[in-house]
Tab-separated table of C-alpha atoms in Angstrom:
chain	number	residue	atom	x	y	z
G	595	MET	CA	-29.452	33.147	-2.651
G	596	ASP	CA	-32.616	31.194	-4.913
G	597	LEU	CA	-34.970	29.066	-2.764
G	598	LYS	CA	-32.903	26.359	-5.326
G	599	ARG	CA	-29.719	26.512	-3.293
G	600	ARG	CA	-31.098	26.980	-0.317
G	601	ILE	CA	-33.299	24.190	-0.370
G	602	PRO	CA	-31.696	20.973	-1.915
G	603	LEU	CA	-35.012	19.314	-2.255
G	604	LEU	CA	-36.549	21.398	-5.036
G	605	ARG	CA	-33.506	20.514	-7.034
G	606	TRP	CA	-34.013	17.114	-9.676
G	607	SER	CA	-30.224	16.126	-8.909
G	608	VAL	CA	-30.500	15.833	-5.635
G	609	TRP	CA	-33.540	12.637	-5.477
G	610	ARG	CA	-30.966	11.152	-8.767
G	611	MET	CA	-27.674	11.586	-5.970
G	612	ALA	CA	-30.012	10.432	-2.966
G	613	THR	CA	-30.894	6.813	-5.794
G	614	GLY	CA	-27.612	7.016	-6.054
G	615	VAL	CA	-25.390	6.727	-2.923
G	616	ARG	CA	-25.026	3.417	-2.767
G	617	ASN	CA	-22.704	3.245	-5.464
G	618	VAL	CA	-20.451	5.093	-4.132
G	619	THR	CA	-18.729	3.434	-1.974
G	620	THR	CA	-18.209	0.417	-4.794
G	621	THR	CA	-17.498	3.038	-7.915
G	622	GLY	CA	-16.822	6.233	-6.538
G	623	GLN	CA	-19.650	8.299	-7.914
G	624	ILE	CA	-22.728	8.175	-9.052
G	625	GLY	CA	-24.063	6.617	-11.487
G	626	ASP	CA	-25.318	9.656	-13.904
G	627	GLY	CA	-23.094	10.834	-15.202
G	628	ARG	CA	-22.438	13.965	-13.275
G	629	GLU	CA	-18.762	14.223	-12.570
G	630	ALA	CA	-17.750	13.630	-15.824
G	631	ALA	CA	-19.915	16.371	-16.882
G	632	ALA	CA	-19.114	18.563	-14.291
G	633	VAL	CA	-15.057	18.052	-15.854
G	634	ASP	CA	-16.181	18.735	-19.440
G	635	TYR	CA	-18.062	22.278	-17.432
G	636	VAL	CA	-14.580	22.891	-15.958
G	637	LEU	CA	-12.629	22.398	-19.365
G	638	ARG	CA	-15.253	25.072	-21.107
G	639	ASN	CA	-15.517	27.905	-18.953
G	640	ALA	CA	-12.882	27.841	-16.009
G	641	LYS	CA	-10.352	30.084	-16.793
G	642	ARG	CA	-7.550	28.208	-17.771
G	643	GLY	CA	-3.959	28.393	-14.982
G	644	ASP	CA	-6.692	30.217	-12.586
G	645	VAL	CA	-7.351	27.809	-9.395
G	646	GLY	CA	-9.715	30.361	-7.651
G	647	HIS	CA	-11.897	30.097	-10.972
G	648	VAL	CA	-11.661	26.778	-11.007
G	649	LEU	CA	-13.117	26.111	-7.081
G	650	ALA	CA	-15.810	28.758	-8.459
G	651	THR	CA	-16.880	27.325	-11.792
G	652	ILE	CA	-17.687	23.356	-9.847
G	653	ASP	CA	-18.760	25.288	-7.229
G	654	LYS	CA	-21.119	27.190	-9.702
G	655	TYR	CA	-22.173	23.716	-11.440
G	656	ALA	CA	-22.384	22.131	-7.631
G	657	TYR	CA	-25.573	24.741	-7.704
G	658	ASP	CA	-26.802	24.780	-11.157
G	659	LYS	CA	-26.092	21.635	-13.133
G	660	SER	CA	-26.188	18.958	-10.793
G	661	MET	CA	-24.680	18.482	-7.013
G	662	LEU	CA	-21.480	17.342	-6.246
G	663	MET	CA	-20.640	15.267	-3.651
G	664	ASN	CA	-17.356	17.679	-2.901
G	665	VAL	CA	-16.704	19.180	0.001
G	666	GLY	CA	-18.675	22.561	-1.346
G	667	ASP	CA	-18.241	25.907	-0.248
G	668	GLU	CA	-19.055	26.736	2.398
G	669	LYS	CA	-16.793	23.828	4.429
G	670	GLY	CA	-14.357	25.146	1.823
G	671	LEU	CA	-13.707	27.573	4.323
G	672	ILE	CA	-12.591	25.777	6.878
G	673	LEU	CA	-10.366	23.536	5.189
G	674	ASP	CA	-8.928	26.693	4.069
G	675	ALA	CA	-8.506	28.289	7.784
G	676	ALA	CA	-7.290	24.339	8.064
G	677	VAL	CA	-4.541	24.248	5.405
G	678	ARG	CA	-2.988	27.455	6.398
G	679	ARG	CA	-3.201	27.169	10.145
G	680	ALA	CA	-0.616	23.651	8.825
G	681	ASP	CA	1.674	25.592	6.923
G	682	PRO	CA	1.874	22.246	5.254
G	683	ALA	CA	4.858	20.356	3.495
G	684	LEU	CA	3.074	17.278	2.256
G	685	VAL	CA	-0.767	16.093	2.138
G	686	LEU	CA	-2.527	13.422	2.678
G	687	GLU	CA	-5.936	13.605	1.633
G	688	LEU	CA	-8.591	10.703	1.125
G	689	GLY	CA	-11.526	11.183	-2.124
G	690	THR	CA	-10.010	12.365	-4.085
G	691	TYR	CA	-14.224	12.597	-5.943
G	692	VAL	CA	-13.547	15.137	-8.981
G	693	GLY	CA	-10.448	16.549	-7.472
G	694	TYR	CA	-11.795	19.898	-5.487
G	695	GLY	CA	-10.769	19.390	-2.579
G	696	ALA	CA	-7.441	19.019	-3.136
G	697	LEU	CA	-7.102	22.307	-5.526
G	698	ARG	CA	-8.555	24.169	-2.350
G	699	ILE	CA	-5.465	23.085	-0.914
G	700	ALA	CA	-3.083	23.467	-3.149
G	701	ARG	CA	-4.013	26.469	-3.016
G	702	ALA	CA	-4.147	27.437	0.535
G	703	ALA	CA	-0.248	25.631	0.820
G	704	PRO	CA	0.873	26.523	-2.428
G	705	LYS	CA	4.404	25.177	-1.529
G	706	ALA	CA	3.371	21.440	-1.104
G	707	LYS	CA	2.767	18.538	-2.035
G	708	VAL	CA	-0.558	16.597	-1.972
G	709	PHE	CA	-0.948	12.865	-2.434
G	710	SER	CA	-5.061	12.333	-2.281
G	711	VAL	CA	-5.871	7.832	-2.391
G	712	GLU	CA	-9.266	7.722	-4.623
G	713	LEU	CA	-10.411	4.462	-4.641
G	714	ALA	CA	-12.010	4.738	-8.520
G	715	GLU	CA	-9.953	5.547	-11.235
G	716	ALA	CA	-12.843	6.767	-12.958
G	717	ASN	CA	-12.386	9.876	-10.441
G	718	ALA	CA	-8.985	10.502	-11.149
G	719	VAL	CA	-8.992	10.536	-14.462
G	720	ASN	CA	-11.647	12.508	-13.666
G	721	ALA	CA	-9.175	15.030	-11.036
G	722	ARG	CA	-5.981	14.838	-12.973
G	723	GLN	CA	-8.063	17.098	-15.864
G	724	ILE	CA	-9.207	19.084	-13.024
G	725	TRP	CA	-5.748	19.769	-11.982
G	726	ALA	CA	-4.624	20.706	-15.054
G	727	HIS	CA	-6.830	23.124	-16.314
G	728	ALA	CA	-6.115	25.167	-12.957
G	729	GLY	CA	-2.142	24.212	-13.531
G	730	VAL	CA	-0.421	22.452	-10.263
G	731	ALA	CA	-0.987	19.145	-12.005
G	732	ASP	CA	2.544	18.847	-11.231
G	733	ARG	CA	1.725	18.894	-7.211
G	734	VAL	CA	-1.127	17.058	-7.135
G	735	THR	CA	-0.868	13.758	-6.908
G	736	CYS	CA	-3.765	10.632	-7.739
G	737	VAL	CA	-3.111	7.585	-5.745
G	738	VAL	CA	-5.693	4.809	-6.824
G	739	GLY	CA	-6.013	2.598	-4.033
G	740	THR	CA	-7.179	2.580	-0.523
G	741	ILE	CA	-5.205	2.957	2.703
G	742	GLY	CA	-7.953	0.031	3.996
G	743	ASP	CA	-6.394	-2.454	1.091
G	744	GLY	CA	-3.450	-4.545	3.307
G	745	GLY	CA	-1.334	-2.013	3.187
G	746	ARG	CA	-0.224	-2.030	-0.626
G	747	THR	CA	-1.433	2.043	-0.819
G	748	LEU	CA	0.122	2.867	2.480
G	749	ASP	CA	3.752	1.410	1.065
G	750	THR	CA	3.261	3.096	-2.158
G	751	LEU	CA	2.689	5.883	-0.181
G	752	ALA	CA	6.066	4.960	1.605
G	753	ASP	CA	8.065	4.078	-1.472
G	754	GLU	CA	6.769	6.484	-4.430
G	755	HIS	CA	5.626	9.194	-3.305
G	756	GLY	CA	8.492	9.797	0.445
G	757	PHE	CA	5.680	8.952	3.340
G	758	THR	CA	8.257	8.920	6.772
G	759	GLY	CA	8.221	8.943	9.795
G	760	GLY	CA	7.041	12.151	11.360
G	761	ALA	CA	7.163	13.901	7.525
G	762	LEU	CA	2.627	14.433	7.336
G	763	ASP	CA	1.072	17.975	8.001
G	764	PHE	CA	-2.209	17.415	7.207
G	765	VAL	CA	-4.688	14.939	6.265
G	766	PHE	CA	-7.545	15.890	4.774
G	767	LEU	CA	-10.510	13.238	5.526
G	768	ASP	CA	-13.701	12.931	2.773
G	769	HIS	CA	-13.510	9.814	1.285
G	770	ASP	CA	-16.315	6.599	3.272
G	771	LYS	CA	-17.244	7.854	6.050
G	772	ASN	CA	-17.380	4.345	7.226
G	773	ALA	CA	-13.616	3.961	7.374
G	774	TYR	CA	-12.719	7.428	8.588
G	775	LEU	CA	-10.842	6.159	11.668
G	776	PRO	CA	-9.776	2.859	10.568
G	777	ASP	CA	-8.258	4.671	8.277
G	778	LEU	CA	-6.303	7.911	10.527
G	779	GLN	CA	-5.132	4.646	12.914
G	780	SER	CA	-3.647	3.192	9.487
G	781	ILE	CA	-1.885	6.522	8.991
G	782	VAL	CA	-0.749	6.767	12.669
G	783	ASP	CA	0.625	3.398	13.069
G	784	ARG	CA	2.997	4.037	9.815
G	785	GLY	CA	4.564	6.913	12.188
G	786	TRP	CA	3.706	9.461	9.620
G	787	LEU	CA	2.702	12.212	11.396
G	788	HIS	CA	3.796	14.987	14.497
G	789	PRO	CA	3.029	16.779	16.663
G	790	GLY	CA	1.600	19.603	15.166
G	791	SER	CA	-0.083	17.885	12.684
G	792	ILE	CA	-3.450	18.790	11.621
G	793	VAL	CA	-6.526	16.361	10.343
G	794	VAL	CA	-9.670	17.430	9.266
G	795	ALA	CA	-12.768	15.847	8.456
G	796	ASP	CA	-15.412	15.680	6.290
G	797	ASN	CA	-18.998	15.160	6.483
G	798	VAL	CA	-18.866	13.676	10.333
G	799	ARG	CA	-22.696	14.429	11.232
G	800	ILE	CA	-24.506	13.501	7.856
G	801	PRO	CA	-23.652	10.390	6.038
G	802	GLY	CA	-22.025	10.757	9.809
G	803	ALA	CA	-19.132	9.077	11.112
G	804	PRO	CA	-20.086	8.721	14.436
G	805	LYS	CA	-17.141	6.008	15.736
G	806	TYR	CA	-15.084	8.242	13.913
G	807	ARG	CA	-16.864	11.620	16.572
G	808	ALA	CA	-16.348	9.340	20.116
G	809	TYR	CA	-12.599	8.355	18.942
G	810	MET	CA	-11.963	12.691	19.006
G	811	ARG	CA	-14.269	13.196	22.096
G	812	GLU	CA	-12.250	10.168	24.131
G	813	GLN	CA	-9.185	11.063	22.496
G	814	GLN	CA	-8.818	14.676	23.754
G	815	GLY	CA	-6.459	16.266	25.806
G	816	LYS	CA	-4.278	12.702	25.246
G	817	LEU	CA	-3.762	11.821	21.712
G	818	TRP	CA	-5.747	14.558	19.971
G	819	ASN	CA	-7.394	18.116	20.617
G	820	THR	CA	-10.058	18.686	17.726
G	821	VAL	CA	-12.784	21.546	17.878
G	822	GLU	CA	-16.737	20.550	16.038
G	823	HIS	CA	-17.206	23.428	13.432
G	824	LYS	CA	-20.957	23.849	13.089
G	825	THR	CA	-21.866	24.106	9.181
G	826	HIS	CA	-23.770	22.811	6.580
G	827	VAL	CA	-24.138	19.465	3.623
G	828	GLU	CA	-22.152	20.613	0.808
G	829	TYR	CA	-24.039	23.736	-1.076
G	830	GLN	CA	-27.091	24.175	0.680
G	831	THR	CA	-28.004	25.516	3.671
G	832	MET	CA	-31.294	22.813	5.760
G	833	MET	CA	-28.942	20.443	6.623
G	834	ALA	CA	-27.274	20.130	9.324
G	835	ASP	CA	-23.023	19.127	8.915
G	836	LEU	CA	-19.776	18.883	11.910
G	837	VAL	CA	-16.180	19.051	10.121
G	838	LEU	CA	-13.820	18.019	12.716
G	839	GLU	CA	-9.830	20.187	13.407
G	840	SER	CA	-7.769	17.660	14.826
G	841	ASP	CA	-4.574	18.660	15.907
G	842	TYR	CA	-2.180	15.612	17.022
G	843	LEU	CA	-0.037	16.003	19.741
G	844	GLY	CA	1.544	12.482	19.434
């Protein structure tokens, strides 16, 4: 791996990302057009219908063009393994971004229906293009909304997409880090999980989800059984990160 890939501060796109972080919680994007550019790059360079090549093309864009906020190739392996272990039929992702996480899940669980909840309509449009190009649009669906909107999005998942008691096998948290814990609690309150459901949470160290981590530690062996995976922030090896993999004990 070359020096610019290993050390993120040598990359101009990382500095642009740092100045645009404030946009993410309101617009879901950095604000410099990198997300739309990533879609264009995928459509021009990735083999249509080849999920693996589409993922590799997104990774290449994130390394060589502009840093992206999706889980990335290193942490993606942790996600892949957790998905395969869950062998899910129904998956919920919170935080679509460009559709990368949902695409990894769809590859690891080819029989699963994957629903991804996304704050920003622009991200939903981008992700749907990538999913269509990869050939998984028939089993990956983006729902625009947030879990913390007073129940509207949860009701949509229940009424329109068949979310019901004990039906949810896998959850991937990769959205607003402050929302990890309340959103997961809302899902638990709906009764959608079952003993053996798996929840994976990205970026628990950077940017950080301290309340979520503290909750999982307090509930260890009670409501959850959690493994903390030491890894790195996406698309570099300089900054350490944590991915939490939690089994629901019911």
